[in-house]
Tab-separated table of C-alpha atoms and ligand atoms in Angstrom:
chain	number	residue	atom	x	y	z
A	1	MET	CA	-7.950	29.430	-0.346
A	2	ILE	CA	-4.219	29.273	0.028
A	3	ARG	CA	-1.930	30.852	-2.594
A	4	ILE	CA	0.861	28.329	-3.281
A	5	ILE	CA	3.796	28.458	-5.639
A	6	GLN	CA	5.701	25.242	-6.346
A	7	ILE	CA	9.205	25.529	-7.773
A	8	ALA	CA	10.962	22.479	-9.282
A	9	ILE	CA	13.079	21.233	-12.086
A	10	GLU	CA	10.585	18.605	-13.237
A	11	PHE	CA	6.868	18.627	-13.962
A	12	ALA	CA	5.408	15.594	-15.701
A	13	PRO	CA	4.768	15.063	-18.508
A	14	ILE	CA	6.544	18.296	-19.756
A	15	ILE	CA	9.860	17.682	-18.085
A	16	LYS	CA	10.221	14.339	-16.399
A	17	VAL	CA	13.274	12.228	-15.629
A	18	GLY	CA	11.795	10.259	-12.666
A	19	GLY	CA	9.391	10.374	-9.781
A	20	LEU	CA	10.141	14.042	-8.934
A	21	GLY	CA	8.250	15.088	-12.079
A	22	ASP	CA	5.270	12.825	-11.340
A	23	MET	CA	5.037	14.034	-7.666
A	24	VAL	CA	5.194	17.750	-8.486
A	25	SER	CA	2.519	17.582	-11.130
A	26	SER	CA	0.156	15.310	-9.185
A	27	LEU	CA	0.507	17.382	-6.055
A	28	ALA	CA	-0.011	20.690	-7.882
A	29	LYS	CA	-2.961	19.249	-9.832
A	30	ASN	CA	-4.692	18.114	-6.622
A	31	LEU	CA	-3.964	21.277	-4.731
A	32	SER	CA	-5.345	23.358	-7.560
A	33	LYS	CA	-8.872	21.860	-6.985
A	34	HIS	CA	-9.275	24.019	-3.914
A	35	HIS	CA	-6.315	26.488	-3.888
A	36	GLN	CA	-4.621	28.964	-6.044
A	37	VAL	CA	-1.588	27.138	-7.506
A	38	GLU	CA	1.350	28.096	-9.792
A	39	VAL	CA	4.201	25.837	-10.727
A	40	VAL	CA	7.500	27.504	-11.813
A	41	ILE	CA	9.958	25.464	-13.859
A	42	PRO	CA	12.935	26.340	-16.021
A	43	TYR	CA	12.781	26.542	-19.734
A	44	PHE	CA	14.651	24.038	-21.724
A	45	PRO	CA	14.586	24.410	-25.503
A	46	TYR	CA	13.304	20.878	-26.092
A	47	ILE	CA	10.140	21.301	-23.897
A	48	SER	CA	8.564	23.988	-26.092
A	49	MET	CA	6.498	21.598	-28.119
A	50	HIS	CA	5.017	20.052	-24.954
A	51	LEU	CA	3.918	23.358	-23.299
A	52	PRO	CA	0.247	24.206	-23.119
A	53	GLN	CA	-1.291	26.288	-25.919
A	54	GLN	CA	-2.928	29.057	-23.830
A	55	VAL	CA	-0.478	31.800	-22.873
A	56	LEU	CA	-1.702	33.917	-20.019
A	57	SER	CA	1.195	36.407	-19.763
A	58	LYS	CA	4.768	37.076	-20.827
A	59	LYS	CA	7.072	39.168	-18.582
A	60	THR	CA	10.629	40.253	-19.078
A	61	PHE	CA	12.604	41.096	-15.939
A	62	SER	CA	16.116	41.384	-14.599
A	63	TYR	CA	17.720	39.189	-11.968
A	64	PHE	CA	21.148	39.017	-10.407
A	65	PHE	CA	23.463	36.013	-10.846
A	66	LEU	CA	27.079	36.596	-11.962
A	67	GLY	CA	26.027	40.124	-12.670
A	68	LYS	CA	22.706	41.594	-13.916
A	69	GLN	CA	20.903	39.254	-16.213
A	70	GLU	CA	17.670	39.208	-18.219
A	71	ALA	CA	14.902	36.555	-18.046
A	72	THR	CA	11.520	35.991	-19.490
A	73	ALA	CA	8.683	34.269	-17.633
A	74	VAL	CA	5.856	32.904	-19.774
A	75	SER	CA	2.746	31.746	-17.847
A	76	TYR	CA	0.389	29.208	-19.277
A	77	GLN	CA	-3.043	27.952	-18.171
A	78	ASN	CA	-2.529	24.238	-17.436
A	79	ASP	CA	-5.943	22.844	-16.379
A	80	GLN	CA	-6.793	24.615	-13.117
A	81	LEU	CA	-3.224	25.704	-12.418
A	82	ILE	CA	-0.767	28.214	-13.833
A	83	LEU	CA	2.446	26.831	-15.260
A	84	THR	CA	5.261	29.392	-15.559
A	85	CYS	CA	8.437	28.691	-17.573
A	86	ILE	CA	11.406	30.926	-16.847
A	87	GLU	CA	13.857	31.354	-19.618
A	88	LEU	CA	17.268	32.776	-18.707
A	89	VAL	CA	17.649	34.969	-21.787
A	90	SER	CA	21.197	36.221	-21.076
A	91	GLN	CA	22.359	32.854	-19.628
A	92	GLN	CA	20.781	30.612	-22.155
A	93	GLU	CA	23.926	28.575	-22.616
A	94	LEU	CA	23.368	27.099	-19.207
A	95	PHE	CA	20.166	25.370	-20.420
A	96	ASN	CA	21.295	24.259	-23.853
A	97	SER	CA	22.288	20.799	-22.719
A	98	PRO	CA	20.518	17.854	-24.415
A	99	SER	CA	19.373	16.413	-21.016
A	100	VAL	CA	17.888	17.900	-17.915
A	101	TYR	CA	20.619	16.796	-15.607
A	102	THR	CA	24.328	17.341	-16.521
A	103	LYS	CA	27.625	18.078	-14.828
A	104	ASP	CA	27.099	21.801	-14.309
A	105	ASP	CA	23.801	21.447	-12.501
A	106	VAL	CA	24.599	23.569	-9.403
A	107	LEU	CA	25.518	26.625	-11.523
A	108	LYS	CA	22.517	26.340	-13.892
A	109	PHE	CA	19.988	25.581	-11.142
A	110	CYS	CA	21.293	28.399	-8.917
A	111	ALA	CA	20.999	30.798	-11.888
A	112	PHE	CA	17.382	29.564	-12.462
A	113	SER	CA	16.639	29.840	-8.750
A	114	ALA	CA	17.931	33.484	-8.683
A	115	ALA	CA	15.614	34.353	-11.581
A	116	ALA	CA	12.726	32.425	-9.987
A	117	THR	CA	13.157	34.409	-6.764
A	118	GLU	CA	13.077	37.706	-8.558
A	119	TYR	CA	9.895	36.558	-10.337
A	120	LEU	CA	8.405	35.820	-6.972
A	121	TYR	CA	9.130	39.302	-5.706
A	122	GLN	CA	7.376	40.805	-8.740
A	123	ASN	CA	4.379	38.567	-8.361
A	124	LYS	CA	3.323	38.871	-4.724
A	125	PRO	CA	1.193	38.070	-2.931
A	126	VAL	CA	1.745	34.396	-2.138
A	127	ASP	CA	1.302	32.440	1.099
A	128	ILE	CA	3.482	29.363	0.614
A	129	ILE	CA	6.487	28.689	-1.583
A	130	HIS	CA	7.049	24.958	-1.921
A	131	LEU	CA	10.564	23.987	-3.117
A	132	HIS	CA	11.509	20.496	-4.409
A	133	ASP	CA	15.068	19.141	-3.882
A	134	TRP	CA	18.473	20.736	-3.629
A	135	HIS	CA	18.204	22.126	-7.182
A	136	VAL	CA	16.124	25.059	-5.824
A	137	GLY	CA	17.619	24.959	-2.340
A	138	ILE	CA	19.128	28.460	-2.574
A	139	ILE	CA	15.680	30.016	-2.743
A	140	PRO	CA	14.758	29.978	0.995
A	141	GLY	CA	18.137	31.671	1.706
A	142	LEU	CA	17.548	34.331	-1.009
A	143	ILE	CA	14.021	35.032	0.422
A	144	LYS	CA	15.388	35.279	3.958
A	145	SER	CA	18.097	37.605	2.726
A	146	GLN	CA	15.511	40.250	1.930
A	147	SER	CA	14.657	40.834	5.549
A	148	LEU	CA	13.753	44.483	4.904
A	149	THR	CA	11.047	43.779	2.350
A	150	ASN	CA	7.569	42.709	3.393
A	151	PHE	CA	7.811	39.702	1.092
A	152	GLN	CA	8.208	36.859	3.533
A	153	PRO	CA	6.134	33.855	2.437
A	154	LYS	CA	6.582	30.622	4.299
A	155	CYS	CA	8.897	28.130	2.651
A	156	VAL	CA	8.367	24.353	2.579
A	157	PHE	CA	11.242	22.222	1.297
A	158	THR	CA	10.800	18.660	0.175
A	159	ILE	CA	13.685	16.195	0.120
A	160	HIS	CA	13.165	13.739	-2.682
A	161	ASN	CA	16.517	12.095	-2.309
A	162	PHE	CA	18.839	12.769	0.637
A	163	ASP	CA	21.892	11.454	-1.319
A	164	TYR	CA	21.773	14.273	-3.828
A	165	GLN	CA	22.683	17.461	-1.926
A	166	GLY	CA	24.172	19.986	-4.297
A	167	VAL	CA	27.599	20.408	-2.996
A	168	CYS	CA	29.569	23.390	-4.569
A	169	ASN	CA	31.972	26.202	-3.880
A	170	THR	CA	30.497	28.941	-1.723
A	171	GLN	CA	31.547	31.301	-4.556
A	172	THR	CA	28.726	29.912	-6.727
A	173	LEU	CA	26.146	30.909	-4.185
A	174	ALA	CA	27.804	34.215	-3.532
A	175	ALA	CA	27.246	35.020	-7.192
A	176	SER	CA	23.594	35.675	-6.247
A	177	THR	CA	22.157	38.311	-3.921
A	178	ILE	CA	22.238	36.031	-0.925
A	179	SER	CA	23.328	37.837	2.295
A	180	PRO	CA	26.432	36.765	4.254
A	181	ASP	CA	24.226	35.705	7.181
A	182	GLN	CA	22.190	33.351	5.026
A	183	LEU	CA	25.221	32.092	3.074
A	184	GLN	CA	26.713	31.007	6.333
A	185	LYS	CA	23.811	28.583	6.721
A	186	TYR	CA	24.819	26.832	3.429
A	187	THR	CA	28.547	26.754	4.241
A	188	THR	CA	29.872	23.440	5.502
A	189	GLN	CA	31.793	23.441	8.790
A	190	GLN	CA	34.173	20.744	7.554
A	191	ASP	CA	35.335	22.970	4.633
A	192	PRO	CA	34.329	26.642	4.722
A	193	GLN	CA	35.022	27.012	0.996
A	194	LYS	CA	32.243	24.520	0.300
A	195	ALA	CA	28.495	24.991	0.372
A	196	ASN	CA	25.724	22.361	0.539
A	197	LEU	CA	22.429	23.456	-0.990
A	198	MET	CA	20.343	20.905	0.854
A	199	GLN	CA	21.861	21.939	4.223
A	200	GLY	CA	21.062	25.574	3.602
A	201	ALA	CA	17.531	24.836	2.446
A	202	ILE	CA	16.918	22.760	5.592
A	203	ALA	CA	18.218	25.662	7.734
A	204	CYS	CA	16.284	28.405	6.004
A	205	SER	CA	12.913	26.689	5.429
A	206	ASP	CA	9.876	26.921	7.718
A	207	TYR	CA	8.998	23.309	7.222
A	208	ILE	CA	10.821	20.262	5.731
A	209	THR	CA	9.256	17.147	4.333
A	210	THR	CA	10.440	14.006	2.706
A	211	VAL	CA	8.407	11.530	0.588
A	212	SER	CA	7.593	8.695	2.960
A	213	PRO	CA	7.393	8.221	6.723
A	214	SER	CA	10.041	5.392	6.777
A	215	TYR	CA	12.463	7.401	4.710
A	216	ALA	CA	12.043	10.270	7.133
A	217	GLN	CA	13.167	8.004	9.977
A	218	GLU	CA	16.058	6.587	7.892
A	219	ILE	CA	17.538	9.925	7.083
A	220	LEU	CA	17.319	11.175	10.616
A	221	LYS	CA	19.670	8.324	11.388
A	222	ASN	CA	21.754	8.536	8.129
A	223	THR	CA	25.342	9.337	9.187
A	224	LYS	CA	26.910	9.431	5.765
A	225	ASN	CA	27.031	13.275	6.124
A	226	LYS	CA	27.045	13.770	9.879
A	227	GLU	CA	26.881	17.609	9.599
A	228	LEU	CA	23.768	17.426	7.441
A	229	GLN	CA	22.129	14.787	9.597
A	230	LYS	CA	22.729	16.987	12.662
A	231	LYS	CA	21.110	19.907	10.861
A	232	LEU	CA	18.075	17.791	9.975
A	233	CYS	CA	17.815	16.457	13.607
A	234	GLU	CA	17.809	20.033	14.876
A	235	LYS	CA	14.681	20.622	12.773
A	236	SER	CA	12.941	17.359	13.635
A	237	THR	CA	9.925	19.144	15.078
A	238	ILE	CA	9.243	20.745	11.719
A	239	PHE	CA	10.119	17.690	9.639
A	240	SER	CA	7.908	14.894	8.524
A	241	GLY	CA	7.563	12.151	5.909
A	242	ILE	CA	4.508	12.348	3.710
A	243	LEU	CA	3.912	9.404	1.520
A	244	ASN	CA	3.781	10.248	-2.227
A	245	GLY	CA	0.735	9.267	-4.176
A	246	ILE	CA	0.084	8.714	-7.810
A	247	ASP	CA	-2.327	10.652	-10.044
A	248	THR	CA	-4.875	7.927	-10.516
A	249	THR	CA	-6.380	9.695	-13.565
A	250	ILE	CA	-3.064	9.545	-15.360
A	251	TRP	CA	-2.076	6.067	-14.155
A	252	ASP	CA	-5.327	4.283	-14.981
A	253	PRO	CA	-5.547	0.880	-16.792
A	254	GLU	CA	-9.080	1.725	-17.648
A	255	THR	CA	-8.209	4.710	-19.848
A	256	ASP	CA	-4.435	4.524	-20.484
A	257	PRO	CA	-4.135	5.197	-24.257
A	258	ALA	CA	-0.907	3.220	-24.363
A	259	LEU	CA	-2.640	-0.119	-23.555
A	260	GLU	CA	-3.849	-2.701	-26.016
A	261	SER	CA	-6.664	-3.743	-23.663
A	262	HIS	CA	-8.237	-1.878	-20.800
A	263	TYR	CA	-9.418	-3.080	-17.439
A	264	SER	CA	-10.327	-1.769	-13.970
A	265	GLN	CA	-10.922	-2.786	-10.413
A	266	GLN	CA	-14.415	-3.662	-11.401
A	267	LEU	CA	-13.041	-6.819	-13.045
A	268	LEU	CA	-11.731	-8.034	-9.653
A	269	SER	CA	-14.954	-9.876	-9.226
A	270	GLN	CA	-14.305	-11.745	-12.474
A	271	PRO	CA	-10.722	-12.730	-12.120
A	272	GLN	CA	-10.686	-14.765	-15.301
A	273	LEU	CA	-11.720	-11.806	-17.311
A	274	LEU	CA	-9.135	-9.555	-15.631
A	275	LYS	CA	-6.561	-12.194	-16.452
A	276	LYS	CA	-7.723	-12.222	-20.038
A	277	GLN	CA	-7.387	-8.482	-20.387
A	278	LYS	CA	-3.896	-8.558	-18.869
A	279	HIS	CA	-2.978	-11.449	-21.253
A	280	ARG	CA	-3.953	-9.318	-24.217
A	281	ASN	CA	-1.601	-6.688	-23.081
A	282	LYS	CA	1.078	-9.410	-22.554
A	283	GLN	CA	0.522	-10.720	-26.042
A	284	ALA	CA	0.927	-7.232	-27.493
A	285	LEU	CA	4.080	-6.574	-25.503
A	286	TYR	CA	5.669	-9.895	-26.403
A	287	HIS	CA	4.792	-9.162	-30.041
A	288	GLN	CA	6.445	-5.693	-29.813
A	289	LEU	CA	9.511	-7.061	-28.043
A	290	ASN	CA	9.698	-10.187	-30.106
A	291	ILE	CA	9.407	-12.428	-27.036
A	292	SER	CA	8.396	-15.929	-28.091
A	293	HIS	CA	7.796	-17.414	-24.607
A	294	SER	CA	4.263	-18.603	-23.655
A	295	ILE	CA	1.956	-15.925	-22.193
A	296	ASN	CA	0.925	-18.548	-19.619
A	297	SER	CA	4.238	-18.325	-17.842
A	298	PRO	CA	4.843	-15.338	-15.527
A	299	CYS	CA	6.456	-12.100	-16.650
A	300	LEU	CA	8.622	-10.145	-14.265
A	301	CYS	CA	9.574	-6.563	-15.165
A	302	ILE	CA	11.882	-3.879	-13.861
A	303	ILE	CA	11.239	-0.186	-14.839
A	304	SER	CA	13.958	2.003	-13.359
A	305	ARG	CA	16.789	4.531	-13.609
A	306	LEU	CA	19.851	2.339	-13.681
A	307	GLU	CA	21.765	3.851	-10.775
A	308	GLU	CA	23.517	2.219	-7.822
A	309	GLN	CA	20.678	3.258	-5.528
A	310	LYS	CA	18.241	1.042	-7.486
A	311	GLY	CA	20.090	-2.122	-6.703
A	312	LEU	CA	21.904	-2.972	-9.976
A	313	GLN	CA	23.372	-6.263	-8.710
A	314	PHE	CA	19.987	-7.473	-7.527
A	315	MET	CA	18.517	-6.604	-10.911
A	316	LYS	CA	21.109	-8.955	-12.549
A	317	TRP	CA	20.298	-11.701	-9.968
A	318	ALA	CA	16.535	-11.243	-10.802
A	319	MET	CA	17.431	-11.674	-14.478
A	320	LEU	CA	19.426	-14.833	-13.724
A	321	HIS	CA	16.533	-16.214	-11.649
A	322	ALA	CA	14.173	-15.726	-14.694
A	323	MET	CA	16.732	-17.519	-16.913
A	324	GLU	CA	17.120	-20.440	-14.565
A	325	ASN	CA	13.379	-20.787	-13.904
A	326	ASN	CA	12.357	-20.195	-17.464
A	327	TYR	CA	10.006	-17.215	-17.164
A	328	THR	CA	9.929	-13.875	-18.923
A	329	PHE	CA	12.022	-10.908	-17.705
A	330	VAL	CA	11.789	-7.383	-19.221
A	331	LEU	CA	14.034	-4.541	-17.974
A	332	ILE	CA	13.433	-0.982	-19.190
A	333	GLY	CA	15.955	1.552	-17.859
A	334	THR	CA	18.620	4.112	-18.589
A	335	SER	CA	21.613	5.472	-16.807
A	336	LEU	CA	23.345	8.850	-16.821
A	337	ASN	CA	26.490	6.978	-15.879
A	338	HIS	CA	28.291	5.834	-18.948
A	339	ASP	CA	29.888	2.769	-17.270
A	340	ILE	CA	26.572	1.437	-15.961
A	341	GLN	CA	24.873	2.056	-19.334
A	342	GLN	CA	27.676	0.131	-20.997
A	343	GLN	CA	27.504	-2.761	-18.508
A	344	PHE	CA	23.750	-3.210	-19.334
A	345	ALA	CA	24.376	-2.728	-23.006
A	346	ASN	CA	26.826	-5.639	-22.804
A	347	LEU	CA	24.234	-7.746	-21.099
A	348	GLN	CA	21.661	-6.729	-23.662
A	349	THR	CA	23.859	-8.037	-26.419
A	350	VAL	CA	24.082	-11.413	-24.694
A	351	VAL	CA	20.417	-11.835	-23.773
A	352	ASN	CA	18.314	-10.100	-26.283
A	353	HIS	CA	18.156	-13.105	-28.703
A	354	SER	CA	16.839	-15.353	-26.020
A	355	PRO	CA	13.106	-16.259	-26.141
A	356	ASN	CA	12.286	-14.775	-22.748
A	357	ILE	CA	14.798	-12.057	-21.583
A	358	ARG	CA	14.798	-8.476	-22.853
A	359	ILE	CA	16.711	-5.383	-21.737
A	360	ILE	CA	15.606	-2.134	-23.294
A	361	LEU	CA	17.922	0.718	-22.622
A	362	LYS	CA	15.860	3.754	-23.293
A	363	TYR	CA	13.475	6.095	-21.611
A	364	ASP	CA	10.092	5.144	-23.132
A	365	GLU	CA	6.931	6.123	-21.311
A	366	THR	CA	4.531	4.297	-23.682
A	367	LEU	CA	6.577	1.066	-23.449
A	368	ALA	CA	6.708	1.437	-19.663
A	369	ARG	CA	2.881	1.791	-19.392
A	370	ARG	CA	2.457	-1.293	-21.692
A	371	THR	CA	4.873	-3.217	-19.497
A	372	TYR	CA	3.116	-2.270	-16.210
A	373	ALA	CA	-0.109	-3.622	-17.713
A	374	ALA	CA	1.346	-6.710	-19.274
A	375	ALA	CA	3.634	-7.980	-16.414
A	376	ASP	CA	2.636	-10.227	-13.592
A	377	MET	CA	5.286	-9.016	-11.200
A	378	ILE	CA	7.632	-6.025	-10.906
A	379	CYS	CA	10.922	-6.212	-9.027
A	380	ILE	CA	12.133	-3.090	-7.161
A	381	PRO	CA	15.349	-4.110	-5.380
A	382	SER	CA	16.515	-0.565	-4.301
A	383	LEU	CA	19.316	-0.251	-1.737
A	384	PHE	CA	17.341	2.706	-0.474
A	385	GLU	CA	14.142	4.294	-1.817
A	386	PRO	CA	12.753	7.663	-0.598
A	387	CYS	CA	9.246	6.652	-1.734
A	388	GLY	CA	9.291	4.924	-5.133
A	389	LEU	CA	6.406	5.249	-7.560
A	390	THR	CA	6.861	2.210	-9.656
A	391	GLN	CA	5.402	-0.090	-7.064
A	392	LEU	CA	2.345	2.156	-6.708
A	393	ILE	CA	1.800	2.322	-10.525
A	394	ALA	CA	2.334	-1.451	-10.867
A	395	MET	CA	-0.171	-2.273	-8.082
A	396	ARG	CA	-2.737	-0.083	-9.783
A	397	TYR	CA	-2.071	-2.049	-13.027
A	398	GLY	CA	-2.643	-5.417	-11.274
A	399	THR	CA	1.087	-6.189	-11.197
A	400	VAL	CA	2.468	-7.644	-7.924
A	401	PRO	CA	5.548	-5.881	-6.472
A	402	ILE	CA	8.609	-7.816	-5.097
A	403	ALA	CA	10.543	-5.133	-3.371
A	404	ARG	CA	13.344	-4.508	-0.898
A	405	ALA	CA	11.892	-3.510	2.441
A	406	THR	CA	13.303	0.068	2.624
A	407	GLY	CA	11.930	3.653	2.755
A	408	GLY	CA	8.683	4.141	0.892
A	409	LEU	CA	8.756	0.565	-0.436
A	410	ALA	CA	8.539	-0.696	3.194
A	411	ASP	CA	5.549	1.692	3.754
A	412	THR	CA	3.609	0.462	0.752
A	413	VAL	CA	4.463	-3.111	-0.109
A	414	ILE	CA	2.959	-5.268	2.602
A	415	PRO	CA	4.282	-8.895	2.497
A	416	LYS	CA	1.599	-11.447	1.578
A	417	VAL	CA	-1.029	-8.721	1.445
A	418	ASN	CA	-0.197	-6.834	-1.762
A	419	GLY	CA	3.279	-8.156	-2.604
A	420	PHE	CA	6.538	-9.670	-1.374
A	421	THR	CA	9.546	-8.065	0.372
A	422	PHE	CA	13.090	-8.967	1.202
A	423	SER	CA	15.870	-7.279	3.132
A	424	GLN	CA	19.218	-9.065	2.679
A	425	ALA	CA	20.958	-9.708	-0.584
A	426	GLN	CA	20.765	-13.463	-0.260
A	427	GLU	CA	16.951	-13.362	0.124
A	428	ILE	CA	16.118	-12.021	-3.297
A	429	SER	CA	16.298	-15.379	-5.082
A	430	HIS	CA	14.220	-17.114	-2.356
A	431	THR	CA	11.652	-14.277	-2.464
A	432	LEU	CA	11.307	-14.522	-6.245
A	433	SER	CA	10.808	-18.343	-5.881
A	434	GLU	CA	8.256	-17.803	-3.211
A	435	ALA	CA	6.338	-15.470	-5.509
A	436	LEU	CA	6.462	-18.022	-8.382
A	437	HIS	CA	5.245	-20.664	-5.965
A	438	VAL	CA	2.149	-18.621	-5.175
A	439	TYR	CA	1.640	-17.672	-8.755
A	440	PHE	CA	1.641	-21.338	-9.875
A	441	ASN	CA	0.123	-23.167	-6.942
A	442	HIS	CA	-2.173	-20.730	-5.106
A	443	PRO	CA	-4.084	-18.811	-7.823
A	444	LYS	CA	-6.687	-17.589	-5.371
A	445	GLN	CA	-3.986	-16.076	-3.171
A	446	TRP	CA	-2.386	-14.466	-6.211
A	447	GLU	CA	-5.755	-12.900	-7.105
A	448	LEU	CA	-6.022	-11.507	-3.575
A	449	LEU	CA	-2.568	-9.946	-3.945
A	450	ILE	CA	-3.710	-8.269	-7.136
A	451	ALA	CA	-6.952	-7.167	-5.550
A	452	HIS	CA	-5.286	-5.547	-2.580
A	453	GLY	CA	-2.891	-3.748	-4.871
A	454	MET	CA	-5.466	-2.465	-7.342
A	455	THR	CA	-7.748	-1.169	-4.526
A	456	ALA	CA	-4.911	0.333	-2.345
A	457	LEU	CA	-5.353	4.077	-1.795
A	458	PHE	CA	-1.932	5.457	-2.584
A	459	ASP	CA	-3.405	8.363	-4.439
A	460	ALA	CA	-2.300	11.966	-4.804
A	461	SER	CA	-5.315	13.471	-3.109
A	462	SER	CA	-4.343	12.013	0.309
A	463	MET	CA	-0.800	13.286	-0.196
A	464	ALA	CA	-2.098	16.721	-1.130
A	465	GLN	CA	-4.371	16.883	1.974
A	466	HIS	CA	-1.314	16.300	4.220
A	467	TYR	CA	0.491	19.149	2.535
A	468	VAL	CA	-2.593	21.425	2.919
A	469	ASP	CA	-2.543	20.694	6.645
A	470	ILE	CA	1.175	21.907	6.793
A	471	TYR	CA	0.423	24.979	4.611
A	472	GLN	CA	-2.482	25.930	6.822
A	473	GLN	CA	-0.511	25.485	9.930
A	474	LEU	CA	2.269	27.784	8.492
A	475	SER	CA	-0.224	30.312	7.090
A	476	SER	CA	-1.748	30.748	10.596
A	477	LEU	CA	1.663	31.648	11.876
A	478	CYS	CA	1.975	34.613	9.435
B	501	ADP	P1	13.065	7.765	-9.163
B	501	ADP	O1	12.307	9.077	-9.012
B	501	ADP	O2	14.105	7.531	-8.160
B	501	ADP	O3	13.579	7.527	-10.579
B	501	ADP	P2	10.415	6.533	-8.826
B	501	ADP	O4	9.951	5.114	-8.602
B	501	ADP	O5	9.961	7.536	-7.846
B	501	ADP	O6	11.983	6.592	-8.980
B	501	ADP	O7	9.814	7.099	-10.187
B	501	ADP	C1	10.195	6.566	-11.424
B	501	ADP	C2	9.271	7.072	-12.519
B	501	ADP	O8	10.042	7.139	-13.728
B	501	ADP	C3	8.075	6.177	-12.767
B	501	ADP	O9	7.018	7.042	-13.302
B	501	ADP	C4	8.552	5.242	-13.802
B	501	ADP	O10	7.542	4.689	-14.597
B	501	ADP	C5	9.442	6.143	-14.700
B	501	ADP	N1	10.577	5.543	-15.361
B	501	ADP	C6	11.748	5.058	-14.838
B	501	ADP	N2	12.525	4.592	-15.822
B	501	ADP	C7	11.777	4.696	-16.977
B	501	ADP	C8	12.133	4.407	-18.380
B	501	ADP	N3	13.257	3.858	-18.771
B	501	ADP	N4	11.181	4.688	-19.332
B	501	ADP	C9	9.960	5.201	-18.944
B	501	ADP	N5	9.676	5.567	-17.627
B	501	ADP	C10	10.573	5.271	-16.737
């Protein structure tokens, strides 16, 4: 049995902004079936009502970040794993923002990381510390700074998005107990006043992963930040892409409480019945969103953060395609970027009285689940996509993905087998038309696309097994 601590900012459903939260909780849950697992997250005031009931322990301790500080760690029993929430008692103001991500993220996440590292020291022994994304990227450097202690667990660092790196002044990192040697690994050559949390985490970790094999190859060649790319290439022998999987007990159209009508793979042998169940969900969604279009025409959805990465222009083209071809289009999304949010709010005002086009600008998990079940197709036109979970969830809900062939989308959406793909901008319209053609003219082929998607094995247990192999390999090196 391996003793594993996962440290991240998101843990679904307690704190979730996107796929990071889904991945951390599904990985931890699967690992906890056979290993000792604890997940450490920061405490935000608005998560208190979502925390588990059963408190296992409460510890108050000091940590160092911009001077000596006080924190409290409350551990809960969360199914088979321990969930620990760390509250920065003397730096509470850092976590008082209404949303998880804000402008001062480096400062607040470094403060949390400093407290989490101190918590780790006090709670040895542990074999593996698994860190997710740049937010907690200072932790491997802090652990390696303590070379005189016998606390030297192996660190695994997972890159969930290579574009978000945590660039800041070196002074911010120097506010912790990081040693000058380790700080050097975070400092950029281009500007010695600047540090890059992802760069340091890559340099100080014992193994690095990202969330799909194709994305791993893409970022090894990504020259947007040449210095970082070089650092990653230097570590290529201890770097790999492991495809994310979804928790099939949480994303299950047979039991999902949000759905009007339940169905499962078993109905694949009775396609008319499966269609009927999906139609019931479509009817309920149309009623909720006041869509007056016939349920016999196809419904295309998009469920996404509205950020450049996600292919905003393509989303608008998909909407135009639905308008021109008279089928239903439902977009559910939000943006942290005020201008983008405004752009889509303007579009919303124009289209929301139409019979078949809806734009819903909010984060709404229940509506998202209903839409996965009701839609016939989902469009995921990302410019780049580390893994992407929406195509995996959609497939499980019998909804056919139409995706840009990049990163994890290219690894999971297989053209004409379980979905449709395109690469160039000008191809999106053609690909949507191709999908409509199959939908209307080749129903048997459409049923096969659904069947391949619903039975595909993109589940969290295979992902967890890959991570266990890495943990075991590292533990044997101890
Ligand atoms: P990313 O992590 O880049 O946002 P992923 O595809 O990996 O993208 O994961 C997105 C997750 O967030 C999925 O679980 C999806 O259902 C959910 N999601 C995205 N936008 C919304 C929204 N507006 N409301 C509800 N869920 C959303």
